[in-house]
Each structure stands twice: as C-alpha cells, then as structure tokens.
PDB file of C-alpha atoms and ligand atoms in Angstrom:
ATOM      1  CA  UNK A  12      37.041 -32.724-116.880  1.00 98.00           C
ATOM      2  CA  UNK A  13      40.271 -34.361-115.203  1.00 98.00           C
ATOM      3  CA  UNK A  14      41.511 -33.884-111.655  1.00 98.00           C
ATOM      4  CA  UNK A  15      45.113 -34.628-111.590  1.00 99.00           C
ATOM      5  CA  UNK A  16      47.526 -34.294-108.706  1.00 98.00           C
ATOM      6  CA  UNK A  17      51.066 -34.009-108.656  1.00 98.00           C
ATOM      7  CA  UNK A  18      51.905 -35.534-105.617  1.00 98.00           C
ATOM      8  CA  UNK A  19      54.435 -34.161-103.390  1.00 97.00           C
ATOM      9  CA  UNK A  20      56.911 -37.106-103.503  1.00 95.00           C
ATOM     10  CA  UNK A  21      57.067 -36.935-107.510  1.00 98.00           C
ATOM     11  CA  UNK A  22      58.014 -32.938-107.492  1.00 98.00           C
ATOM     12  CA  UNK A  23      60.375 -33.197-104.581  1.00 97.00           C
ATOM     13  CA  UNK A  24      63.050 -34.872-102.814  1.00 95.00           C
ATOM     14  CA  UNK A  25      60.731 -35.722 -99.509  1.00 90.00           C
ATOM     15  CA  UNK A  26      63.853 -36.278 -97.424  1.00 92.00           C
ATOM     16  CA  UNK A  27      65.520 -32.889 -97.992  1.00 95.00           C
ATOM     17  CA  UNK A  28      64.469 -29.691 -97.193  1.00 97.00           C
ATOM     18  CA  UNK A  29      63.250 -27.635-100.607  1.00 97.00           C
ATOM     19  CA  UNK A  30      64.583 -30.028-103.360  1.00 97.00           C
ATOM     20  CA  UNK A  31      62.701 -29.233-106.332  1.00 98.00           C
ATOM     21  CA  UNK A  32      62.693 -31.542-109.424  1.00 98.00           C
ATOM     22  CA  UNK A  33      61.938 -29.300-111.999  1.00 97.00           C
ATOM     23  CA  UNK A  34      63.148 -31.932-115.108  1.00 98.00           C
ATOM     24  CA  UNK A  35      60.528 -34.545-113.408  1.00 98.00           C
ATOM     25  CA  UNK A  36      57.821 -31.511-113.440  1.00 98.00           C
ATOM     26  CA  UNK A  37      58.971 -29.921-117.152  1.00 98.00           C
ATOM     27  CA  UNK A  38      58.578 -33.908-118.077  1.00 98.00           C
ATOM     28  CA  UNK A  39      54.895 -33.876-116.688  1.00 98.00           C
ATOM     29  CA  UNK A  40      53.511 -30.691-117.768  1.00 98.00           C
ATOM     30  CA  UNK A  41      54.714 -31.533-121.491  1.00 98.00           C
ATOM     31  CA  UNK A  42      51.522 -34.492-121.628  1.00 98.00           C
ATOM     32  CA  UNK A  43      49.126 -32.685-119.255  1.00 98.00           C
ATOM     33  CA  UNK A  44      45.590 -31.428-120.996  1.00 98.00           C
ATOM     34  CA  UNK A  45      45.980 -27.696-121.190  1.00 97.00           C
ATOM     35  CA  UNK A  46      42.052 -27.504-120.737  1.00 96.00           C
ATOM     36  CA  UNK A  47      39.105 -28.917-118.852  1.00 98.00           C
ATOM     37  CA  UNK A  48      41.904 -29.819-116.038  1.00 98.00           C
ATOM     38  CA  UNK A  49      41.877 -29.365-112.225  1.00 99.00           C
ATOM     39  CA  UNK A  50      45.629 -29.271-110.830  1.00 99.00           C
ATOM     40  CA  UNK A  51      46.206 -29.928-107.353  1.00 98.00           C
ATOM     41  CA  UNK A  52      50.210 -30.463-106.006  1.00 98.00           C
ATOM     42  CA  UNK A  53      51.577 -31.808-102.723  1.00 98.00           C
ATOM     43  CA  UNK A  54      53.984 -29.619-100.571  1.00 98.00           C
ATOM     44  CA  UNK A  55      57.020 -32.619-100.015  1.00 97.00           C
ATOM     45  CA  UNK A  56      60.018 -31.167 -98.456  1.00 97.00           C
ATOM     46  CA  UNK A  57      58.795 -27.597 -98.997  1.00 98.00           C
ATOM     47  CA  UNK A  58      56.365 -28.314 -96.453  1.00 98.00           C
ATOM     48  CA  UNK A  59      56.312 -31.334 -94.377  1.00 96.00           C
ATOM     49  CA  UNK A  60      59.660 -30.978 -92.587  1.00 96.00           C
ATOM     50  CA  UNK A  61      58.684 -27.585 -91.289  1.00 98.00           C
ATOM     51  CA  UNK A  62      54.962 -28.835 -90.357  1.00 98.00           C
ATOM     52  CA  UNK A  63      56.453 -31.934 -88.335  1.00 97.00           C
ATOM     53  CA  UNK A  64      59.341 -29.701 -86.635  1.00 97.00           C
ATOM     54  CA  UNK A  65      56.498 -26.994 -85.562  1.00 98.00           C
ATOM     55  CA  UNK A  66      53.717 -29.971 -84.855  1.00 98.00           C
ATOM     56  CA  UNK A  67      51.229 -27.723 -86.923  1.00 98.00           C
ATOM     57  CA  UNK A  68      48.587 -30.137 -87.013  1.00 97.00           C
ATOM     58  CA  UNK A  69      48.219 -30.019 -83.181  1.00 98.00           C
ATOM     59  CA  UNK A  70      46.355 -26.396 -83.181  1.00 98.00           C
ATOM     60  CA  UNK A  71      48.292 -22.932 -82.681  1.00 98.00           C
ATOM     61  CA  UNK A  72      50.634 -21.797 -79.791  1.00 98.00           C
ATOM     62  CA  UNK A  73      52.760 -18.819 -79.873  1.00 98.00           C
ATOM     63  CA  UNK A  74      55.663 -20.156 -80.664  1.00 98.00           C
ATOM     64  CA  UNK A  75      54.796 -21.720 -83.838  1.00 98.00           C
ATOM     65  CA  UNK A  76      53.723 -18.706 -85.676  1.00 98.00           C
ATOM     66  CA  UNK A  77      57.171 -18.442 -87.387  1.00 98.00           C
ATOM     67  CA  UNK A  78      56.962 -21.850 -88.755  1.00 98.00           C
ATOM     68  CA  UNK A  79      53.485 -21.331 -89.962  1.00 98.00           C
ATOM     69  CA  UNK A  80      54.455 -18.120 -92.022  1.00 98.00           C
ATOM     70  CA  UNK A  81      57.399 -20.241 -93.411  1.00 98.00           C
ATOM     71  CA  UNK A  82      55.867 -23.082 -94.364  1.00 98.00           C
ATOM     72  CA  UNK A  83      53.512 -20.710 -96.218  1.00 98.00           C
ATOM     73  CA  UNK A  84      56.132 -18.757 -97.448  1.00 98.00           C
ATOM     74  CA  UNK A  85      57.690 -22.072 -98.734  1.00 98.00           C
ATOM     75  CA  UNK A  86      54.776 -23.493-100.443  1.00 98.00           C
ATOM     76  CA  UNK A  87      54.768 -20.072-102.554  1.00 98.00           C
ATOM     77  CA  UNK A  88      58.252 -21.056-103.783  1.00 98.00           C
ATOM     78  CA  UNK A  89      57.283 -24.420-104.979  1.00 98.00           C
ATOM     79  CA  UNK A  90      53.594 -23.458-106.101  1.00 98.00           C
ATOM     80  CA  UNK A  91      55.694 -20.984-108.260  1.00 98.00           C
ATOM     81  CA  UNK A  92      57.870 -23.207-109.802  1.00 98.00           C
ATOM     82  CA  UNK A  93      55.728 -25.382-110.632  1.00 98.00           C
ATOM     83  CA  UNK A  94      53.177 -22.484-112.408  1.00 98.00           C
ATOM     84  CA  UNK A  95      56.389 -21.232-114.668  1.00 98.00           C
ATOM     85  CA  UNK A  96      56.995 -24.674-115.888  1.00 98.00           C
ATOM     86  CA  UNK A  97      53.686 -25.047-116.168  1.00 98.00           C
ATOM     87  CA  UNK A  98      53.074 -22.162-118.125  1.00 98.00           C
ATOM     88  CA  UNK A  99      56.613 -22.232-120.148  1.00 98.00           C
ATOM     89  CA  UNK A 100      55.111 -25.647-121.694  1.00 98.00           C
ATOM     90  CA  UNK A 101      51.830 -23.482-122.633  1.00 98.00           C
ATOM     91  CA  UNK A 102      48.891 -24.297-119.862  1.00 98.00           C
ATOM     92  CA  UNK A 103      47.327 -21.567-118.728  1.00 98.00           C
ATOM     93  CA  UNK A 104      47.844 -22.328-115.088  1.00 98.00           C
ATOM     94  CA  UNK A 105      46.163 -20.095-112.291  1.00 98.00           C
ATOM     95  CA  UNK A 106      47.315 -20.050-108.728  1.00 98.00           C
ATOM     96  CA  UNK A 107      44.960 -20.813-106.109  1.00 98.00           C
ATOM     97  CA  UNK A 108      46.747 -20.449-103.014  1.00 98.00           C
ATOM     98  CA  UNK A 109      44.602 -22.457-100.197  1.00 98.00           C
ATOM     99  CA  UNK A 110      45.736 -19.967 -97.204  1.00 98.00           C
ATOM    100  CA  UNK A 111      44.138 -17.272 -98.834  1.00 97.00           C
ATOM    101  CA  UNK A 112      40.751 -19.101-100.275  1.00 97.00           C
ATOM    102  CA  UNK A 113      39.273 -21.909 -97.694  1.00 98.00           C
ATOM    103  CA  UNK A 114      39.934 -22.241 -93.788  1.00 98.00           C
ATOM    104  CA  UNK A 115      39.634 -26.112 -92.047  1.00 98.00           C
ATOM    105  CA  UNK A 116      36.235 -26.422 -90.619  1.00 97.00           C
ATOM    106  CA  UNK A 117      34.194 -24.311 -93.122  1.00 97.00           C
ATOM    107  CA  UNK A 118      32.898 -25.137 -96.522  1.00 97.00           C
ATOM    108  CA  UNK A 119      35.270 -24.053 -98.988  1.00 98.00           C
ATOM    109  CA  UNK A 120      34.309 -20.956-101.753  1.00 97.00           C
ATOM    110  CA  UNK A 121      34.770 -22.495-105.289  1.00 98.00           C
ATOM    111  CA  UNK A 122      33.722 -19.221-107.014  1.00 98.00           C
ATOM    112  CA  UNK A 123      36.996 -18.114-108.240  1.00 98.00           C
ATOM    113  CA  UNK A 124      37.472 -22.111-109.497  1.00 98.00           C
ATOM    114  CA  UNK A 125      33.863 -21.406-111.357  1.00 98.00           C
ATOM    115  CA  UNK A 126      35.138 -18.335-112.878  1.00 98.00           C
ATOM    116  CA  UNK A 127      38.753 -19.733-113.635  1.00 98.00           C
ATOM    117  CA  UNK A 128      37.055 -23.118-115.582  1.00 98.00           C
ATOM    118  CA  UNK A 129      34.536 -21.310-117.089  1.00 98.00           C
ATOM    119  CA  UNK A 130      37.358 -19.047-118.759  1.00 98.00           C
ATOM    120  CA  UNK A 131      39.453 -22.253-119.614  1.00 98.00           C
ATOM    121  CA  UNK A 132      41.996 -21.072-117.440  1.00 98.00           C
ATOM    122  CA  UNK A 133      43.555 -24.369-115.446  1.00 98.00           C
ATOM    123  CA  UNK A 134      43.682 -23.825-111.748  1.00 98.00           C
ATOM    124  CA  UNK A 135      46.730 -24.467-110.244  1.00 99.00           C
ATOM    125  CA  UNK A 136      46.119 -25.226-106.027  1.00 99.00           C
ATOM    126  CA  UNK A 137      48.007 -27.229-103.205  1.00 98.00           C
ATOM    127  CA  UNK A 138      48.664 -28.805-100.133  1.00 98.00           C
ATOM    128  CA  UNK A 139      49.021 -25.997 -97.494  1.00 98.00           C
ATOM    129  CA  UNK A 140      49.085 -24.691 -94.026  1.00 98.00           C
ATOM    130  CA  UNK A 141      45.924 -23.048 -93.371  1.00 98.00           C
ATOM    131  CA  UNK A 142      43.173 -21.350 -90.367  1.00 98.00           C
ATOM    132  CA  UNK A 143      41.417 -23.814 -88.762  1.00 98.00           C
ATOM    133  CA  UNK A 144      37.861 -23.190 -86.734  1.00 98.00           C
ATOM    134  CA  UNK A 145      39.179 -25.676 -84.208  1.00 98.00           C
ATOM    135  CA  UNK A 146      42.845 -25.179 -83.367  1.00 98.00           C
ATOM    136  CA  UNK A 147      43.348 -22.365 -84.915  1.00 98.00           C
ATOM    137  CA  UNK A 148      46.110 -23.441 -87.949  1.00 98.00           C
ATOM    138  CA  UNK A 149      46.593 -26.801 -89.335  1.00 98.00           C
ATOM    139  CA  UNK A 150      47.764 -28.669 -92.641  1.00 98.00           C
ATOM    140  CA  UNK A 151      45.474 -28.840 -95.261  1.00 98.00           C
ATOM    141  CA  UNK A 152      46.429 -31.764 -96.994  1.00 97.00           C
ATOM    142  CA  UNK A 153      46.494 -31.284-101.123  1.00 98.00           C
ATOM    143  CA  UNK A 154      44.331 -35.225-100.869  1.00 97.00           C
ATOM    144  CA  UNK A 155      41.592 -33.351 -99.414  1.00 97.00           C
ATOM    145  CA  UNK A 156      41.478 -30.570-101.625  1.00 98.00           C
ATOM    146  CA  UNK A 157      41.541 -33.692-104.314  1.00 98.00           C
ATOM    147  CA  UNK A 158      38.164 -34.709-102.431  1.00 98.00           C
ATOM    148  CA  UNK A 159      36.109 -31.389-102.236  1.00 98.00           C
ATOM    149  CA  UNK A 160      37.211 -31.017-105.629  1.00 98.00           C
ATOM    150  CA  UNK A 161      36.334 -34.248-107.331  1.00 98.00           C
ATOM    151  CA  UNK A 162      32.777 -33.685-104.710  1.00 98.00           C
ATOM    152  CA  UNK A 163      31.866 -30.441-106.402  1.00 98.00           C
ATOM    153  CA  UNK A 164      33.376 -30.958-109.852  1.00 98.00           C
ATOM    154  CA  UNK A 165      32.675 -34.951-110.508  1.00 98.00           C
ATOM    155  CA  UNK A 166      35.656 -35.033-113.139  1.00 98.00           C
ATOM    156  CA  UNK A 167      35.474 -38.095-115.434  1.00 98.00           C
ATOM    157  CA  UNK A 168      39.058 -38.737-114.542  1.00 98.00           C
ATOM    158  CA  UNK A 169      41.087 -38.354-111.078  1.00 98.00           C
ATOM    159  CA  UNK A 170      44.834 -39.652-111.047  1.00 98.00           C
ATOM    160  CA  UNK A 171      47.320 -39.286-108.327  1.00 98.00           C
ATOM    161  CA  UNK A 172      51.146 -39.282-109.558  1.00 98.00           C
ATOM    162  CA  UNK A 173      53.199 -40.561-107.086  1.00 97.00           C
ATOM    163  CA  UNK A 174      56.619 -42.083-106.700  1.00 97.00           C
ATOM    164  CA  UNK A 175      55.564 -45.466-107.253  1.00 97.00           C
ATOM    165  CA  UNK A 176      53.650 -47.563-109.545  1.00 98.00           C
ATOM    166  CA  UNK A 177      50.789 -47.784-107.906  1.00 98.00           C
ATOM    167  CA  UNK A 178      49.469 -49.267-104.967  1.00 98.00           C
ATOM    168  CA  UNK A 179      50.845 -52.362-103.349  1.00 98.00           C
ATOM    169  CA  UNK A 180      49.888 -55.292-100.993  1.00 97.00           C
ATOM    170  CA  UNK A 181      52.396 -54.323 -99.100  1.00 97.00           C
ATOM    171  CA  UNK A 182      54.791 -51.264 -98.523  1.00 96.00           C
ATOM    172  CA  UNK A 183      57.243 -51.213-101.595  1.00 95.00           C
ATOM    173  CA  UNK A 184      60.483 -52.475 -99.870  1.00 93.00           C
ATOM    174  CA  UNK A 185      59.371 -54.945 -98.137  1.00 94.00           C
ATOM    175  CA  UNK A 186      59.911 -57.331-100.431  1.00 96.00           C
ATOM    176  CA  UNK A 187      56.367 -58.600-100.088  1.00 96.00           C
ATOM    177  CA  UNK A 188      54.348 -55.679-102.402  1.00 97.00           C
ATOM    178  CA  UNK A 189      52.628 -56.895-105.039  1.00 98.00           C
ATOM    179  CA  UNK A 190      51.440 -54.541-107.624  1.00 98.00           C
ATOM    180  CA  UNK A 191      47.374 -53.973-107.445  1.00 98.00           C
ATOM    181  CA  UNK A 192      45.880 -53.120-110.601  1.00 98.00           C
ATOM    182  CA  UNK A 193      42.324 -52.977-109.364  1.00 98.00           C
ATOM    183  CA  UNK A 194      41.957 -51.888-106.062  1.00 98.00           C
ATOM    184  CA  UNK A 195      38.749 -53.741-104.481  1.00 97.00           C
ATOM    185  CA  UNK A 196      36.968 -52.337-100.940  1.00 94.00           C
ATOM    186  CA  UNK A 197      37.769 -55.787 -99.701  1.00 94.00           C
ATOM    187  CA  UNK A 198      41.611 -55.189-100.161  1.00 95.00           C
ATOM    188  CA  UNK A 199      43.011 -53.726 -97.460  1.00 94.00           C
ATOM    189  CA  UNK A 200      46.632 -53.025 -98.297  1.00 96.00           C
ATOM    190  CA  UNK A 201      49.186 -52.629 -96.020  1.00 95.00           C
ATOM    191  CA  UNK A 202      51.464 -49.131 -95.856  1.00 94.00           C
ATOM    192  CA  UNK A 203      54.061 -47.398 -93.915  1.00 92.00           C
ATOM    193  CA  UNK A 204      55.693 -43.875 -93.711  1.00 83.00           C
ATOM    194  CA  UNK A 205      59.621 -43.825 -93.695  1.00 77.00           C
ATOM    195  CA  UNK A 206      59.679 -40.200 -94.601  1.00 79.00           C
ATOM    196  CA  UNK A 207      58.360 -36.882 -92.803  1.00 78.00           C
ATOM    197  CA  UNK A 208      54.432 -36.982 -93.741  1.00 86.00           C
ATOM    198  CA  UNK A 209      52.486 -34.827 -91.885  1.00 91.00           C
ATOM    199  CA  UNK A 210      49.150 -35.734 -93.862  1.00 86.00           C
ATOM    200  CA  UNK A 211      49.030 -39.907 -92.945  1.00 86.00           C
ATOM    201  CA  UNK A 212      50.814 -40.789 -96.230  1.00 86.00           C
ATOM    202  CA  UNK A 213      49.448 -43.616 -98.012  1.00 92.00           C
ATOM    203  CA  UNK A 214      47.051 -44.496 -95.588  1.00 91.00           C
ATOM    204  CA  UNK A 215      44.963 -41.306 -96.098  1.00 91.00           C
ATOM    205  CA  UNK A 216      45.294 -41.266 -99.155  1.00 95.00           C
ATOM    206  CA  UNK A 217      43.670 -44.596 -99.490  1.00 97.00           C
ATOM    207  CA  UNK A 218      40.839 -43.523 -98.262  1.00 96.00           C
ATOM    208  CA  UNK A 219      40.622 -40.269 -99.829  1.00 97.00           C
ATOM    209  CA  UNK A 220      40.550 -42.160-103.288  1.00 98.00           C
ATOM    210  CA  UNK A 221      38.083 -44.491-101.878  1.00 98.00           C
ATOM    211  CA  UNK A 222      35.881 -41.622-101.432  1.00 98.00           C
ATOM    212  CA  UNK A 223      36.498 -39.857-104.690  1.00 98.00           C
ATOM    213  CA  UNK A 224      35.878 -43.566-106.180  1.00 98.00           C
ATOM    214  CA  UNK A 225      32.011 -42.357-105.459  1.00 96.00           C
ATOM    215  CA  UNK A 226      32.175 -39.624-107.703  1.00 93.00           C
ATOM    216  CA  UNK A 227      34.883 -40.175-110.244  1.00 98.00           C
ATOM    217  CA  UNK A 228      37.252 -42.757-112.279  1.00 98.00           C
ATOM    218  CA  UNK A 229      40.408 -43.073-109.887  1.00 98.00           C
ATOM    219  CA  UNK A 230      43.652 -43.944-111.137  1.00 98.00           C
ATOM    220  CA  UNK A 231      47.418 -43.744-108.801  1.00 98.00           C
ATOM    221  CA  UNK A 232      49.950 -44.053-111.189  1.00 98.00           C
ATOM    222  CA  UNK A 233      54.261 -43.472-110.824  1.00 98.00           C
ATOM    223  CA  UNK A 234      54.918 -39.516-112.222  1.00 98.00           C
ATOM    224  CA  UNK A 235      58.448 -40.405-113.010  1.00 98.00           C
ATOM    225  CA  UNK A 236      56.446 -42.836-116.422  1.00 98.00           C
ATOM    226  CA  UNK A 237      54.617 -39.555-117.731  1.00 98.00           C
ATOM    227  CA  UNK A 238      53.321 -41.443-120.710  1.00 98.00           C
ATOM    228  CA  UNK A 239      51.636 -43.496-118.408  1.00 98.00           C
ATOM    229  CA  UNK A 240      49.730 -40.373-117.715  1.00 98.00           C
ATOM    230  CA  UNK A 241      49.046 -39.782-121.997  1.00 98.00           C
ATOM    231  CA  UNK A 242      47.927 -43.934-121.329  1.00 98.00           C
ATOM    232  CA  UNK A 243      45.374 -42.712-118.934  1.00 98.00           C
ATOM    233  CA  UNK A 244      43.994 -39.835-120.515  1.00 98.00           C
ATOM    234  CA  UNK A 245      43.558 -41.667-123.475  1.00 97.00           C
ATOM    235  CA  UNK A 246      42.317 -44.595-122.396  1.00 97.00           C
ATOM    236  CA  UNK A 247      44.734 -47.063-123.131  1.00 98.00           C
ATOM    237  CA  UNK A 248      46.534 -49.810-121.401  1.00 97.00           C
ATOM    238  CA  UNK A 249      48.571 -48.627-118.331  1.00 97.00           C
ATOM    239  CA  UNK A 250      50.694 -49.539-115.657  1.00 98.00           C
ATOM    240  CA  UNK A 251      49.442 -48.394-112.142  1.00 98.00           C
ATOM    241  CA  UNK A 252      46.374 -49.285-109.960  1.00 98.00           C
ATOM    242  CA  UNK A 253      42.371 -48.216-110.609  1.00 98.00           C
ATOM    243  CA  UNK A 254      40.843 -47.626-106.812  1.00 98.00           C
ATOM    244  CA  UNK A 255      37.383 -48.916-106.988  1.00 96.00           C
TER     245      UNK A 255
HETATM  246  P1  LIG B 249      52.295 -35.915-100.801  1.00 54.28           P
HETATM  247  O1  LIG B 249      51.212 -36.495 -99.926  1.00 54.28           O
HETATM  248  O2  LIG B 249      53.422 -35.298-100.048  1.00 54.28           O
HETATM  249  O3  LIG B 249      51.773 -35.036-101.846  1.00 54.28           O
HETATM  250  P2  LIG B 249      52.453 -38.176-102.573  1.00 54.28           P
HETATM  251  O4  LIG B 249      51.033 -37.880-102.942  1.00 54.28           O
HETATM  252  O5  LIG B 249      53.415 -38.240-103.681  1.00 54.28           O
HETATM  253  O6  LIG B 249      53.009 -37.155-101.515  1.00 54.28           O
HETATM  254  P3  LIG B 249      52.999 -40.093-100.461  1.00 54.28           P
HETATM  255  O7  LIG B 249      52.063 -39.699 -99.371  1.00 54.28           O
HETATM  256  O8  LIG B 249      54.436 -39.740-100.307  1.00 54.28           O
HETATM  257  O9  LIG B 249      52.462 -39.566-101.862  1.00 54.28           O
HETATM  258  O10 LIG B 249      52.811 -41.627-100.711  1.00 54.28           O
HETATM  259  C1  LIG B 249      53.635 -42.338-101.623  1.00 54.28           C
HETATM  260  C2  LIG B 249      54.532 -43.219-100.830  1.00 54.28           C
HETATM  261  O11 LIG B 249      53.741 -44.185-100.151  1.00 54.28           O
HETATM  262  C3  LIG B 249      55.485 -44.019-101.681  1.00 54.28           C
HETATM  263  O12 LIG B 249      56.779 -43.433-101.633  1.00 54.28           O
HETATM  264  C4  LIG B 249      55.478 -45.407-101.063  1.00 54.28           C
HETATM  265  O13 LIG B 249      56.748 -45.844-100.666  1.00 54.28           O
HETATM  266  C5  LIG B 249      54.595 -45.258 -99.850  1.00 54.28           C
HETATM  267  N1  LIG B 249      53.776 -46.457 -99.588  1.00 54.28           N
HETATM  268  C6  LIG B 249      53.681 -47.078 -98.386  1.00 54.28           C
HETATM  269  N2  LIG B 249      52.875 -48.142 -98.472  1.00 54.28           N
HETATM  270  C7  LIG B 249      52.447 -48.218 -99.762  1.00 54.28           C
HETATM  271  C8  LIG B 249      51.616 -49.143-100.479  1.00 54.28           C
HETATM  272  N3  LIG B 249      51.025 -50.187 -99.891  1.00 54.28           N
HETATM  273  N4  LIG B 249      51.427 -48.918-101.791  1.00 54.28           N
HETATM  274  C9  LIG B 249      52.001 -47.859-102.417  1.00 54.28           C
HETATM  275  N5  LIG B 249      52.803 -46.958-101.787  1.00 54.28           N
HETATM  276  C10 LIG B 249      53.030 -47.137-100.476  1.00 54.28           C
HETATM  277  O1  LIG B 250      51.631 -33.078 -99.488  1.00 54.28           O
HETATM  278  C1  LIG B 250      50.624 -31.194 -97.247  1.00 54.28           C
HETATM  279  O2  LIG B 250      49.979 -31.526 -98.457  1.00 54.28           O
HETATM  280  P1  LIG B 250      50.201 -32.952 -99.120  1.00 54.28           P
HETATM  281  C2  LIG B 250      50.782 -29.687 -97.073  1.00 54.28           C
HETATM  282  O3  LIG B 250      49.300 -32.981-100.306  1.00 54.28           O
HETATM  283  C3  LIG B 250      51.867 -29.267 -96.161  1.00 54.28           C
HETATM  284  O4  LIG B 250      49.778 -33.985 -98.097  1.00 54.28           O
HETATM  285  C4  LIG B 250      52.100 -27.810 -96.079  1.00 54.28           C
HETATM  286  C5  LIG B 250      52.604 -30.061 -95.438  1.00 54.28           C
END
C-alpha cells in the first residue's frame, strides 16, 4: 500500500484566501494508483488564513466559533474539489472528513478506513479543524493524520508532494539550500515559514517523516513534476529527498 499526501502548498495558492489549482491537481490524479492508496491533502489557503486570524490552535473561546465552522465549511470546498477531479480521472476516492471521524486527544477509529480498503475504495482525508479533549477545538494537521496512518497501515511507500523539490540545507531562497537526496538523523536542516502555517511548516513536518521513517519508505518530492511521482512508484530514479 502507498500513503501519499497532497500537500497543501501544491493544491493551493498559500498566500490567498481559497485559490484552488485544479490543473496542478487534474495533473496529479492522472499518475496516482487508483488502488491500494491512502490519500491525505493539506488545507493551504482554504484553511490556514482563517485558523491564524481566529488563533484556533490556542483552545476555544466564544468568539471563535464562527471561524471554526468556516474553516470547516472551507475545507469541504476544497476536499470536494479535489474528490471530483479525483474521481473524473477514475479513482474511486472516498471522503473522510476528520471533524466528523477522530477528535485531538483520543485514539482515532480507523474502521470506516478498514472497510473503505478492504472494498478497494481509496480514502480521500485531510488537514482539518477538529474537537480537542484539551482546549476544546484545534487544527489537526493533515502530517499527523500522515503519521497515525502510516502507524496503523505500515504502507511500503509514503511521499509528501510539496512545492519544492525536496528538502534543503537551508530554506529555498536563501541562496544557501542545497538539495538533500538522503536525509540522515544527523542532518539537521534549517527551515523557515514566510507564509500563514498554522501546523509548524517544514519543521513539523520533518519530524513527522522522521517518525513515519520507522514504519515506512519516505519520500518529499515537488507535486508540480508529477512524473516524479510515476518515478517513485515505480522505483526508478527521481528527483526529491528520501527521509531516513
Ligand atoms: P501544508 O502543510 O499546508 O499541507 P505542504 O505540505 O505543501 O503544506 P509546507 O508546510 O507549505 O508544505 O512546506 C513546504 C514549504 O516549506 C516550501 O514552500 C518551502 O519554501 C518551505 N521550506 C522552508 N525550509 C525548507 C527546507 N529546508 N527544505 C524544504 N522546504 C523548506
Ligand atoms: O495543511 C492544516 O493541515 P495541513 C489544516 O496538512 C487546517 O497542515 C485546517 C489549517
């Protein structure tokens, strides 16, 4: 099985609110498996904006509940986009919406993913505002459903598309990245966040494929270079970084 995400900065326009790039997803969902595959999105300007402007992540007050319901309302939107052209190109894509399935501080239900792989369905699920046991509501970022995924599923493959080729040495722009192809525990790149990221960017994410890296083969590679994806899958020579 493969666990593939379509990170949020590849589907959308991070800097503007709700910019969809449907050509860059259509592009994508023309090499993806249409079996044995986990998908997992992340929320970009459909969701981060909104999440920074009502400081979600700091627990619920009364006067965020608006912003919650919109931000939830907004992930819908791009979740559904992204199932159409998913399904127009012929994967049987199943939405998993996390508000409705898992809460932050509890162990999450994976029955309906059992049911959904064992049909050969593909299940469709994303970064999303969510209950939390603590403070009430907070993101759930679509890296850590990436992690409890690749935990109770052990795919053979995990890949993160992202905006860039892979990870650097140093924050792409500085003029000091480097391109890692094999990303060691001893490296300890260096990153930054110019856009809104609710979720700690590339940090996290770092670490969240440093985890996975326990249980599965983890590759980040650039979603704009979808072949690089077919490279992947089929084990041939890409461009993009293997976390170790
Ligand atoms: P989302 O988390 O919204 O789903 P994503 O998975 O596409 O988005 P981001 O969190 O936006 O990924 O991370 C990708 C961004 O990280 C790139 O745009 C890049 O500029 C930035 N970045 C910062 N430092 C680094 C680094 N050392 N290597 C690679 N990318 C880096
Ligand atoms: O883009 C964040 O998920 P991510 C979810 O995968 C929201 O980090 C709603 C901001």
């Amino acid at each position: 099985m493969y666990l593939i995400k379509l990170g949020g900065s590849v589907i959308s326009d991070k800097s503007e609110y709700l910019t969809f790039r449907e050509d860059t997803v259509k592009k994508i969902a023309r090499v993806l498996p249409k079996n044995d595959v986990i998908l997992v999105h992340g929320a970009g300007s459909f969701g981060h904006i909104l999440a920074d402007k009502y400081s979600i992540t700091d627990g619920f007050e009364d006067w965020k509940r608006l912003g919650f319901a919109k931000i939830q309302r907004d992930m819908i939107d791009l979740n559904l986009r992204i199932l159409s052209t998913l399904i127009d190109e012929g994967i049987p894509a199943v939405s998993m919406p996390p508000h409705a399935f898992m809460s932050m501080g509890s162990a999450i239900n994976f029955e309906i993913f059992d049911y959904l792989i064992h049909y050969g369905f593909v299940p469709l699920t994303f970064g999303d505002a969510v209950f939390d046991s603590e403070r009430g509501i907070n993101i759930c970022s679509g890296d850590v459903l990436m992690l409890e995924l690749a935990k109770k599923y052990r795919p053979e493959k995990t890949v993160f598309l992202t905006d860039v080729d892979g990870i650097y040495t140093h924050p792409p722009g500085s003029g000091k990245e480097e391109l890692i192809r094999e990303l060691h525990p001893a490296h300890d790149p260096k990153t930054e966040i110019k856009v809104s990221d609710v979720t700690g960017g590339m940090d996290l994410k770092i670490n969240v494929m440093r985890e996975i890296a326990k249980y599965s083969k983890v590759y980040v590679i650039n979603g704009f270079h979808p072949e690089r994806l077919e490279s992947v899958l089929k084990d041939e020579d890409f461009i993009g970084t293997v976390v170790l």
